[in-house]
PDB file of C-alpha atoms in Angstrom:
ATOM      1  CA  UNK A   9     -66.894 -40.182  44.590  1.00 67.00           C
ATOM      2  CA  UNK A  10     -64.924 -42.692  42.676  1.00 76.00           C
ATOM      3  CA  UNK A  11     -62.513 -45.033  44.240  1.00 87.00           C
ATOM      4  CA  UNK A  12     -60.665 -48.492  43.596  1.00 92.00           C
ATOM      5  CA  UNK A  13     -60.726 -51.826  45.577  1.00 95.00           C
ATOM      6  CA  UNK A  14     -57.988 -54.217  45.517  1.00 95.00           C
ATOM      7  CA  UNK A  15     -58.708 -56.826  47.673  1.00 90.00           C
ATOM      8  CA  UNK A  16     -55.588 -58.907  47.849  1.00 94.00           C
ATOM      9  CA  UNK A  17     -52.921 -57.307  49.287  1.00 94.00           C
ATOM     10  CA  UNK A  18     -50.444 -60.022  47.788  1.00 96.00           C
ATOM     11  CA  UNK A  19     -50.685 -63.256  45.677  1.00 97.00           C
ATOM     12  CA  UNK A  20     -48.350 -65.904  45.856  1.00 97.00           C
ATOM     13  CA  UNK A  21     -48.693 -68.564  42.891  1.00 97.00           C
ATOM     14  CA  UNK A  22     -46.613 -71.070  41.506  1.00 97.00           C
ATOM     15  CA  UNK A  23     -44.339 -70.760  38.297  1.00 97.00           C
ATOM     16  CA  UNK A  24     -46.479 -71.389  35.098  1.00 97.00           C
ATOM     17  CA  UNK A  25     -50.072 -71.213  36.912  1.00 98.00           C
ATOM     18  CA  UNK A  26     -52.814 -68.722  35.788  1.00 98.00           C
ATOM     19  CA  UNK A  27     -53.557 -65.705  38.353  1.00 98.00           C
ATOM     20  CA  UNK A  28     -56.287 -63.833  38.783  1.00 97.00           C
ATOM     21  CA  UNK A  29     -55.743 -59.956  40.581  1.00 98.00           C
ATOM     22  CA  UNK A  30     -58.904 -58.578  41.350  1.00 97.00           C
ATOM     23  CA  UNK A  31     -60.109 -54.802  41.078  1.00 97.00           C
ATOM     24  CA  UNK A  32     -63.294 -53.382  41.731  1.00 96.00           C
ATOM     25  CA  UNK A  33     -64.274 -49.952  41.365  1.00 93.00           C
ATOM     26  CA  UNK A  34     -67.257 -47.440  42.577  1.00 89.00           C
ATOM     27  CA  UNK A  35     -68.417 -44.636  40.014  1.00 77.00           C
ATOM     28  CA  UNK A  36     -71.706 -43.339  39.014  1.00 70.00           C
ATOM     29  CA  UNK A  37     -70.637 -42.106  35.765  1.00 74.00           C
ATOM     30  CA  UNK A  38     -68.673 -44.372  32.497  1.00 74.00           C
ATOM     31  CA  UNK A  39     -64.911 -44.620  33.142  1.00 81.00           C
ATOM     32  CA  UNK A  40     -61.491 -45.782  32.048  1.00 87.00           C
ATOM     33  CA  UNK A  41     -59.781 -47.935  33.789  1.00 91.00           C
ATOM     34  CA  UNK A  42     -56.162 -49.124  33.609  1.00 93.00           C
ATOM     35  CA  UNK A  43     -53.666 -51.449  34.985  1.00 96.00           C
ATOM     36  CA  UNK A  44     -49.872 -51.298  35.836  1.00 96.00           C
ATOM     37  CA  UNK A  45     -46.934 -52.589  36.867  1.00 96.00           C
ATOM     38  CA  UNK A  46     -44.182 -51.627  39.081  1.00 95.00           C
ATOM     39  CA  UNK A  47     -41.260 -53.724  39.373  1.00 93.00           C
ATOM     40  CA  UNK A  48     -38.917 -53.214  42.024  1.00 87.00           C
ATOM     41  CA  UNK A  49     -37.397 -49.611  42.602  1.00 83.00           C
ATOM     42  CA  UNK A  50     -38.963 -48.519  39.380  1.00 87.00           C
ATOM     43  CA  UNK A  51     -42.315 -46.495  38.631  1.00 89.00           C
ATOM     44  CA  UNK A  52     -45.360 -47.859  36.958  1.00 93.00           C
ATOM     45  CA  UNK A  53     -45.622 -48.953  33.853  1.00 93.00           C
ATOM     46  CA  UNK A  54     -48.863 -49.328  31.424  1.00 92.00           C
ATOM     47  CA  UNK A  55     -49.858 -52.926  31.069  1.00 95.00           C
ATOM     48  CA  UNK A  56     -53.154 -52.239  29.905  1.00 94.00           C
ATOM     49  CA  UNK A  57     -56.395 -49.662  29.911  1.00 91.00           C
ATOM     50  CA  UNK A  58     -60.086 -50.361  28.936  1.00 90.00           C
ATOM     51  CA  UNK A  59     -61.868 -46.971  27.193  1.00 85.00           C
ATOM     52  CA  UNK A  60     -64.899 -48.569  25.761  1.00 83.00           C
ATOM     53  CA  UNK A  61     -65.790 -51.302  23.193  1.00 85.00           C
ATOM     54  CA  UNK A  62     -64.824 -54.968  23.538  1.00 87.00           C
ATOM     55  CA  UNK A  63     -64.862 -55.939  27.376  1.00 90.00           C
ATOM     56  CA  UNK A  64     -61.937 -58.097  26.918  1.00 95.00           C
ATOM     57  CA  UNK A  65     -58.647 -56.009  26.681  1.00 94.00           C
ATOM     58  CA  UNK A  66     -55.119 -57.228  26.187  1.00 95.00           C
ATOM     59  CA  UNK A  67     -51.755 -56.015  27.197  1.00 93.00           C
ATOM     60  CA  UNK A  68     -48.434 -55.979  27.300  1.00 92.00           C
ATOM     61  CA  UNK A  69     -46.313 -59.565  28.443  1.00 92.00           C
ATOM     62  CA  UNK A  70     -49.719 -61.756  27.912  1.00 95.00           C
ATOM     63  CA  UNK A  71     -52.150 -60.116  30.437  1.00 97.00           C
ATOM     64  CA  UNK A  72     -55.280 -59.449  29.635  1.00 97.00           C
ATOM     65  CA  UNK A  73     -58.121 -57.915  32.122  1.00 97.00           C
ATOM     66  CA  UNK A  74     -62.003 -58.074  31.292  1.00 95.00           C
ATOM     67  CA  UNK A  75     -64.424 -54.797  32.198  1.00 93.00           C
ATOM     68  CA  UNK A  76     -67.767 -55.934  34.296  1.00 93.00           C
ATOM     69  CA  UNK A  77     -70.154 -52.650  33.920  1.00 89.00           C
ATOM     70  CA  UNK A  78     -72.667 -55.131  36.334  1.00 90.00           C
ATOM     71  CA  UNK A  79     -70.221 -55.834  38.905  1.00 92.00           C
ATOM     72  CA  UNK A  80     -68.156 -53.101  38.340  1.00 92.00           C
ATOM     73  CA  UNK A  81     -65.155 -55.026  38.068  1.00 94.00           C
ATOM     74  CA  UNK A  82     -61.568 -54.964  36.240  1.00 96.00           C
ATOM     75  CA  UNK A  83     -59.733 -58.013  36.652  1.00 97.00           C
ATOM     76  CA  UNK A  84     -56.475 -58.821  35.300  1.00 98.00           C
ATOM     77  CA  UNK A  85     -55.440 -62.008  34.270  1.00 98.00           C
ATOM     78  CA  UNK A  86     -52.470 -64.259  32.906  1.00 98.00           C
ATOM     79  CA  UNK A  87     -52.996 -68.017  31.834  1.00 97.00           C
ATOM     80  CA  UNK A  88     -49.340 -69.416  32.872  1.00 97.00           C
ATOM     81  CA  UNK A  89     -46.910 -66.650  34.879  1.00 97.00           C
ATOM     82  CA  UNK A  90     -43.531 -66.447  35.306  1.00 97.00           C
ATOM     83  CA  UNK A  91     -40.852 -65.339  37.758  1.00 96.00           C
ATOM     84  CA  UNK A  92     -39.998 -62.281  36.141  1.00 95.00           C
ATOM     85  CA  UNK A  93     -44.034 -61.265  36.853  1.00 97.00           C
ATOM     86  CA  UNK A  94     -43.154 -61.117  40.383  1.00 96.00           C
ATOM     87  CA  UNK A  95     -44.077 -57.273  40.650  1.00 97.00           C
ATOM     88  CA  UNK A  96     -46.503 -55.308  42.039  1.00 96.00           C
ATOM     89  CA  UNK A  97     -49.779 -54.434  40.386  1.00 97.00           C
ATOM     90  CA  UNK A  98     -52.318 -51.066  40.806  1.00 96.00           C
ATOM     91  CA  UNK A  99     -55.804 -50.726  39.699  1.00 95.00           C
ATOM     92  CA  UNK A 100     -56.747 -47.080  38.521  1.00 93.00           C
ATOM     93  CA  UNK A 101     -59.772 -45.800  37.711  1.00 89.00           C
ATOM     94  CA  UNK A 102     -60.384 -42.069  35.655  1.00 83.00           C
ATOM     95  CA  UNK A 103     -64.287 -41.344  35.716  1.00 68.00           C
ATOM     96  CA  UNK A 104     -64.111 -40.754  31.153  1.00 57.00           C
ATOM     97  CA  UNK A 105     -62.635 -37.900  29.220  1.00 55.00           C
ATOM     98  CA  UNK A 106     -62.960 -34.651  31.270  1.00 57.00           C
ATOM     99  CA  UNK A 107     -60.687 -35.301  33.621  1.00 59.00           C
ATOM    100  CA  UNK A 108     -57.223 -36.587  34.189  1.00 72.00           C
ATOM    101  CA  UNK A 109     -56.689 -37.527  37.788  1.00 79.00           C
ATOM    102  CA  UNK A 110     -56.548 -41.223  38.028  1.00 86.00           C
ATOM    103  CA  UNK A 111     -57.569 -42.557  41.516  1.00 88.00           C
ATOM    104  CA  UNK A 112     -55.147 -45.968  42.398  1.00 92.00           C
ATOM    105  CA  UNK A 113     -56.097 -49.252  44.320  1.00 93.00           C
ATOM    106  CA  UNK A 114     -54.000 -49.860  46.515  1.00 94.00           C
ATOM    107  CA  UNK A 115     -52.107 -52.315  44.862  1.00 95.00           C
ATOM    108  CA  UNK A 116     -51.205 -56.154  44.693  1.00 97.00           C
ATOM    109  CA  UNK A 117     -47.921 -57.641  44.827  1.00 96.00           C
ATOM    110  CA  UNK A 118     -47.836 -60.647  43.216  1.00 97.00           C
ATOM    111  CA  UNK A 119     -45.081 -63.537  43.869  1.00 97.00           C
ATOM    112  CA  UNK A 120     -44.281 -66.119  41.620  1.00 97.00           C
ATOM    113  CA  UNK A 121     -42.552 -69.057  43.178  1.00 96.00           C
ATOM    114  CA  UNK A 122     -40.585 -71.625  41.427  1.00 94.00           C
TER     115      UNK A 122
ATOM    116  CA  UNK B   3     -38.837 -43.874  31.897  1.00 48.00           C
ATOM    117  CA  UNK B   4     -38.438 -42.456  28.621  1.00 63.00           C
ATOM    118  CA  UNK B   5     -38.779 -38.652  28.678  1.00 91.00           C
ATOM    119  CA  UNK B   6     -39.603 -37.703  31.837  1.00 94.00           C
ATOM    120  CA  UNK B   7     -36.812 -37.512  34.652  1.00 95.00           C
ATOM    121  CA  UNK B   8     -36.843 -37.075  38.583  1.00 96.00           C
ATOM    122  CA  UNK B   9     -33.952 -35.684  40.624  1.00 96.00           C
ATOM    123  CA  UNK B  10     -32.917 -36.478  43.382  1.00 96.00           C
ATOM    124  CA  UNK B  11     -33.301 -40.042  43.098  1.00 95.00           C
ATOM    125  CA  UNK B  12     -32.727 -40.705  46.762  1.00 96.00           C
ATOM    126  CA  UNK B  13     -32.533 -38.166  49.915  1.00 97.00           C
ATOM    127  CA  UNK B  14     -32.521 -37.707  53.648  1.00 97.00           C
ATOM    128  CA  UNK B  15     -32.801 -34.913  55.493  1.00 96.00           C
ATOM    129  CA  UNK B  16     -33.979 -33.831  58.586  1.00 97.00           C
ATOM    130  CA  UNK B  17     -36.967 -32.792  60.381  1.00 97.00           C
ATOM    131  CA  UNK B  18     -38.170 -29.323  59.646  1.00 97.00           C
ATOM    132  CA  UNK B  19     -36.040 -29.050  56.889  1.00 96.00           C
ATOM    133  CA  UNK B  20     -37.557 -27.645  53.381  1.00 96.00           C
ATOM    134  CA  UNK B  21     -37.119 -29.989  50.617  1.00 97.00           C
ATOM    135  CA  UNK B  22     -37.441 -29.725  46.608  1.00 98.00           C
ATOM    136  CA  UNK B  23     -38.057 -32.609  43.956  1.00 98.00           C
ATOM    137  CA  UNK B  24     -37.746 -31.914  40.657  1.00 98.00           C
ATOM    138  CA  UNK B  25     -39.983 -33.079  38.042  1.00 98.00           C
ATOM    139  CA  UNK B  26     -38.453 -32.423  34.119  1.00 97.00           C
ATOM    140  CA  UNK B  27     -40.183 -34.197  31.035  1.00 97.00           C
ATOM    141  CA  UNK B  28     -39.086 -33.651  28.011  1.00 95.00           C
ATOM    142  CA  UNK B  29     -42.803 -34.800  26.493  1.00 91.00           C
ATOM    143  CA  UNK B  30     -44.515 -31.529  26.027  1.00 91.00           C
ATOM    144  CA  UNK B  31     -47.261 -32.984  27.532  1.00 90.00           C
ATOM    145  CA  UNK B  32     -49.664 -30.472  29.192  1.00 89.00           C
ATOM    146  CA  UNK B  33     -50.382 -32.692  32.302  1.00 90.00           C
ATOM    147  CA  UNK B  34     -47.913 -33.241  35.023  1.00 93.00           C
ATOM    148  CA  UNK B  35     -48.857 -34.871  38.734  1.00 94.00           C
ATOM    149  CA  UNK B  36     -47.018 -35.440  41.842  1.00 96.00           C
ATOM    150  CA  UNK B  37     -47.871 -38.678  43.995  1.00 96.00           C
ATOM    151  CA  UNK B  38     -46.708 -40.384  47.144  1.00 97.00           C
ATOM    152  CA  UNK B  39     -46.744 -44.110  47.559  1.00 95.00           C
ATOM    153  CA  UNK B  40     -46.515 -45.391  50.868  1.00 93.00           C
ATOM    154  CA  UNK B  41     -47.691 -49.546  52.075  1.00 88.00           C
ATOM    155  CA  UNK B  42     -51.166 -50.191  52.135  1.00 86.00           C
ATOM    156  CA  UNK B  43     -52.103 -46.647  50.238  1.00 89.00           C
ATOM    157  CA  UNK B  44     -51.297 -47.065  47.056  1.00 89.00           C
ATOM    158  CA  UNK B  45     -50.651 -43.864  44.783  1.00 92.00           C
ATOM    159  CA  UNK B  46     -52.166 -41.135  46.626  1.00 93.00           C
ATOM    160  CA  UNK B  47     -52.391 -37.814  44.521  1.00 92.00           C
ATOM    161  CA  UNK B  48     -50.473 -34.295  46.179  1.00 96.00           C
ATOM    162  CA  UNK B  49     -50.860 -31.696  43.434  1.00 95.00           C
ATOM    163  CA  UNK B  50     -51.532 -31.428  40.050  1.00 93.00           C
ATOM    164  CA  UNK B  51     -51.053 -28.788  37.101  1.00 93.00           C
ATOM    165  CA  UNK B  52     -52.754 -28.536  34.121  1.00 89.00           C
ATOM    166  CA  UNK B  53     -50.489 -26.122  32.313  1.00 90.00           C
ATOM    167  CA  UNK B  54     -47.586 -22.970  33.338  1.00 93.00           C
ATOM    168  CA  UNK B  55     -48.788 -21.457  36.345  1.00 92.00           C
ATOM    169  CA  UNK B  56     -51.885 -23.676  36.567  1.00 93.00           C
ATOM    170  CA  UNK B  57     -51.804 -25.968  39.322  1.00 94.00           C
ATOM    171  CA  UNK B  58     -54.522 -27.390  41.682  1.00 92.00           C
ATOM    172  CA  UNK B  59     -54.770 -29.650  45.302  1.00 93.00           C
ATOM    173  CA  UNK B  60     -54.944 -33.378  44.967  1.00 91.00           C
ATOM    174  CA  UNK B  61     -56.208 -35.534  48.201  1.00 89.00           C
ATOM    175  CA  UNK B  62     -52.876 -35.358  50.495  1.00 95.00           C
ATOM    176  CA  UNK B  63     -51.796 -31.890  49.833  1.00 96.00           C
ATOM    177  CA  UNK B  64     -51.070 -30.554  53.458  1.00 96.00           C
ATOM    178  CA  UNK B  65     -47.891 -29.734  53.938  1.00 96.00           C
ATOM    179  CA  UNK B  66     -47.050 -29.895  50.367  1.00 97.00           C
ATOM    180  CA  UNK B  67     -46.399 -27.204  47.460  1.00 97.00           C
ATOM    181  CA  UNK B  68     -46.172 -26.757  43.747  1.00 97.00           C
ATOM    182  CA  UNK B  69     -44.934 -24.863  41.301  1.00 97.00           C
ATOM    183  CA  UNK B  70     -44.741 -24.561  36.923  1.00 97.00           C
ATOM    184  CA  UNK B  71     -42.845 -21.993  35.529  1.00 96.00           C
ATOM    185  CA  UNK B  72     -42.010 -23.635  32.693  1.00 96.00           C
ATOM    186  CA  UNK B  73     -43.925 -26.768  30.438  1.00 95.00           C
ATOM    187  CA  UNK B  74     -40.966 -29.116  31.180  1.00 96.00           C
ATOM    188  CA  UNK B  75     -40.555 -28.806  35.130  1.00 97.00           C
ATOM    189  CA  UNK B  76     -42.660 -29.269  37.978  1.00 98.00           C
ATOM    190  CA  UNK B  77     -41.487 -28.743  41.724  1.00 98.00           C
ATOM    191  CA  UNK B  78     -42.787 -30.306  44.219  1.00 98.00           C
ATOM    192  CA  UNK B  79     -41.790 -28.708  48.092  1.00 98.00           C
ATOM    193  CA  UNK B  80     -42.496 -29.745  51.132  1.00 97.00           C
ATOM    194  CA  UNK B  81     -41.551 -26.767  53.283  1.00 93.00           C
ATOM    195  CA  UNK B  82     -40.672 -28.098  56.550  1.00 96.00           C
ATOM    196  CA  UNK B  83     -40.466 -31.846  56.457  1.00 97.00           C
ATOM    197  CA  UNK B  84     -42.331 -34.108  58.964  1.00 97.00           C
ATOM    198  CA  UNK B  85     -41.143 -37.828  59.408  1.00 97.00           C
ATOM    199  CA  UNK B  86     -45.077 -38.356  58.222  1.00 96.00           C
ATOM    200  CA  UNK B  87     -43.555 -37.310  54.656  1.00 97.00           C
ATOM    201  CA  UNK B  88     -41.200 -39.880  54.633  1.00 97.00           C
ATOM    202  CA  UNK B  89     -42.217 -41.514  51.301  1.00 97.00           C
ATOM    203  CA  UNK B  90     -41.302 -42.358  47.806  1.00 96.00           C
ATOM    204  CA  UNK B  91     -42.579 -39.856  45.527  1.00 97.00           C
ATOM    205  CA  UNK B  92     -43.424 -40.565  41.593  1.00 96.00           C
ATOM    206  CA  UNK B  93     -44.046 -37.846  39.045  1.00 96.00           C
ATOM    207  CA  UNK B  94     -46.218 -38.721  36.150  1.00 93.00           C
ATOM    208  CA  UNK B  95     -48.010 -37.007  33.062  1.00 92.00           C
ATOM    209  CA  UNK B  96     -50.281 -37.447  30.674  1.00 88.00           C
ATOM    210  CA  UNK B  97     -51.268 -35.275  27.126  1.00 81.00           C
ATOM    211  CA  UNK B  98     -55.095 -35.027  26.326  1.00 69.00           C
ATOM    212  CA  UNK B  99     -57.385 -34.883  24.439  1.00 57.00           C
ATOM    213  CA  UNK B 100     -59.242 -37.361  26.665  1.00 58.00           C
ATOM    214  CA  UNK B 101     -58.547 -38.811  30.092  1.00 60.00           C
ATOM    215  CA  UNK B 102     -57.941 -42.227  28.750  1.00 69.00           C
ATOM    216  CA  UNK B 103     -53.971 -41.385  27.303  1.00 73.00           C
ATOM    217  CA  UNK B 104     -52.830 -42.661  30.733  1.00 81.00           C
ATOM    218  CA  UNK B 105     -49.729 -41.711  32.765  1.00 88.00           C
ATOM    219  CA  UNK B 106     -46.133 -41.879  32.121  1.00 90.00           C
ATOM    220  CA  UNK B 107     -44.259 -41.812  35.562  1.00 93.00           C
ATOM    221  CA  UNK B 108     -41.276 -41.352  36.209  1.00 94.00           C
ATOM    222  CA  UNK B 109     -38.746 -43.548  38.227  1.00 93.00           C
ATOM    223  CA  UNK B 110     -39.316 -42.257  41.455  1.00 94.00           C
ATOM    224  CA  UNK B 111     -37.417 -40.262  44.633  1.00 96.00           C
ATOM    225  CA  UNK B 112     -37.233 -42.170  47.825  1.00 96.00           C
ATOM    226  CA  UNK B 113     -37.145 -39.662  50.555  1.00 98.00           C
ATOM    227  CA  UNK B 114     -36.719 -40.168  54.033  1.00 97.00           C
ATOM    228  CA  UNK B 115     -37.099 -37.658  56.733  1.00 97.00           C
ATOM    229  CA  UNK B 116     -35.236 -38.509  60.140  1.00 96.00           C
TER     230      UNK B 116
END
């Protein structure tokens, strides 16, 4: 069975610094994986999704998040953050195209500090 | 949340209660889900439907029903509440062709069960 590890529970980092929220994922088969964003008292949001090609993907608000098919790995990343980043972040995994249940990590909230 | 809408936003009610959330989209989209988040879980899926009439158990369904009569709505009941189901709950769907379209959720009902 397919599931999603995210092993920081939160990540505080200072204003302008580049972060690094990791994801790791178990599935025997090819999958699609995605990251979003909640922000406080609002649902998730797309920030980005990997299907297949180029391992590098880029999203929304300067993220970007590389695939690892070796270490089965999804990790998002932002070179310089910002306080209005301060949100939290989930790790989904949907094992390719014939299905559409997504299985979530179990998030990350990251803080940026001024 | 363009286009897909939960009511009530907020409720509490009491123990052994039943309890309806509303789920209406406005999408078309085939696809609608209903998940709890709760700390240190993540997204956790209850039920699922793939279409009017079609619906089918996701990993935390106990206690929990569905129901599509129409494209645009999907209820979610719980029919005697438990303090256990004290959670917020997000709607979400998704269109295929493919599993990779990703979710759109909704903003979210914060119930709590006292």
């Amino acid at each position: 069975a397919q599931s999603v590890t995210q092993l920081d529970s939160q990540v505080p980092v200072f204003e302008e610094a580049p972060v690094e929220l990791r994801c790791n994922y178990s599935s025997s088969v090819s999958v699609y994986l995605f990251w979003y964003v909640q922000y406080p008292n609002q649902g998730l949001q797309l920030l980005l999704k990997y299907l297949s090609g180029s391992t590098l993907v880029k999203g929304i608000n300067g993220f970007e998040a590389e695939f690892n098919k070796s270490q089965t790995s999804f990790h998002l990343r932002k070179p310089s953050v910002h306080i209005s980043d301060t949100a939290e972040y989930f790790c989904a995994v949907s094992e390719g195209s014939g299905t559409y249940k997504y299985i979530f990590g179990t998030g990350t909230r990251l803080k940026v500090l001024a | 949340d363009a286009g897909i809408t939960q009511s009530p936003r907020h409720k509490v009610t009491e123990t052994g209660t039943p309890v309806t959330l509303r789920c209406h989209q406005t999408e078309n989209h085939r696809y609608m889900y209903w998940y709890r988040q709760d700390p240190g879980h993540g997204l956790r899926l209850i039920h699922y439907s793939y279409g009017v009439k079609d619906t089918d158990k996701g990993e935390v369904s106990d206690g929990y029903s569905v129901s599509r009569s129409k494209t645009e709505d999907f209820l979610l009941t719980l029919e005697s509440a438990t303090s256990s189901q004290t959670s917020v709950y997000f709607c979400a769907i998704s269109e295929p062709p493919t599993g990779g379209n990703g979710y759109t959720f909704g903003s979210g009902t914060r119930l709590t069960v006292v």
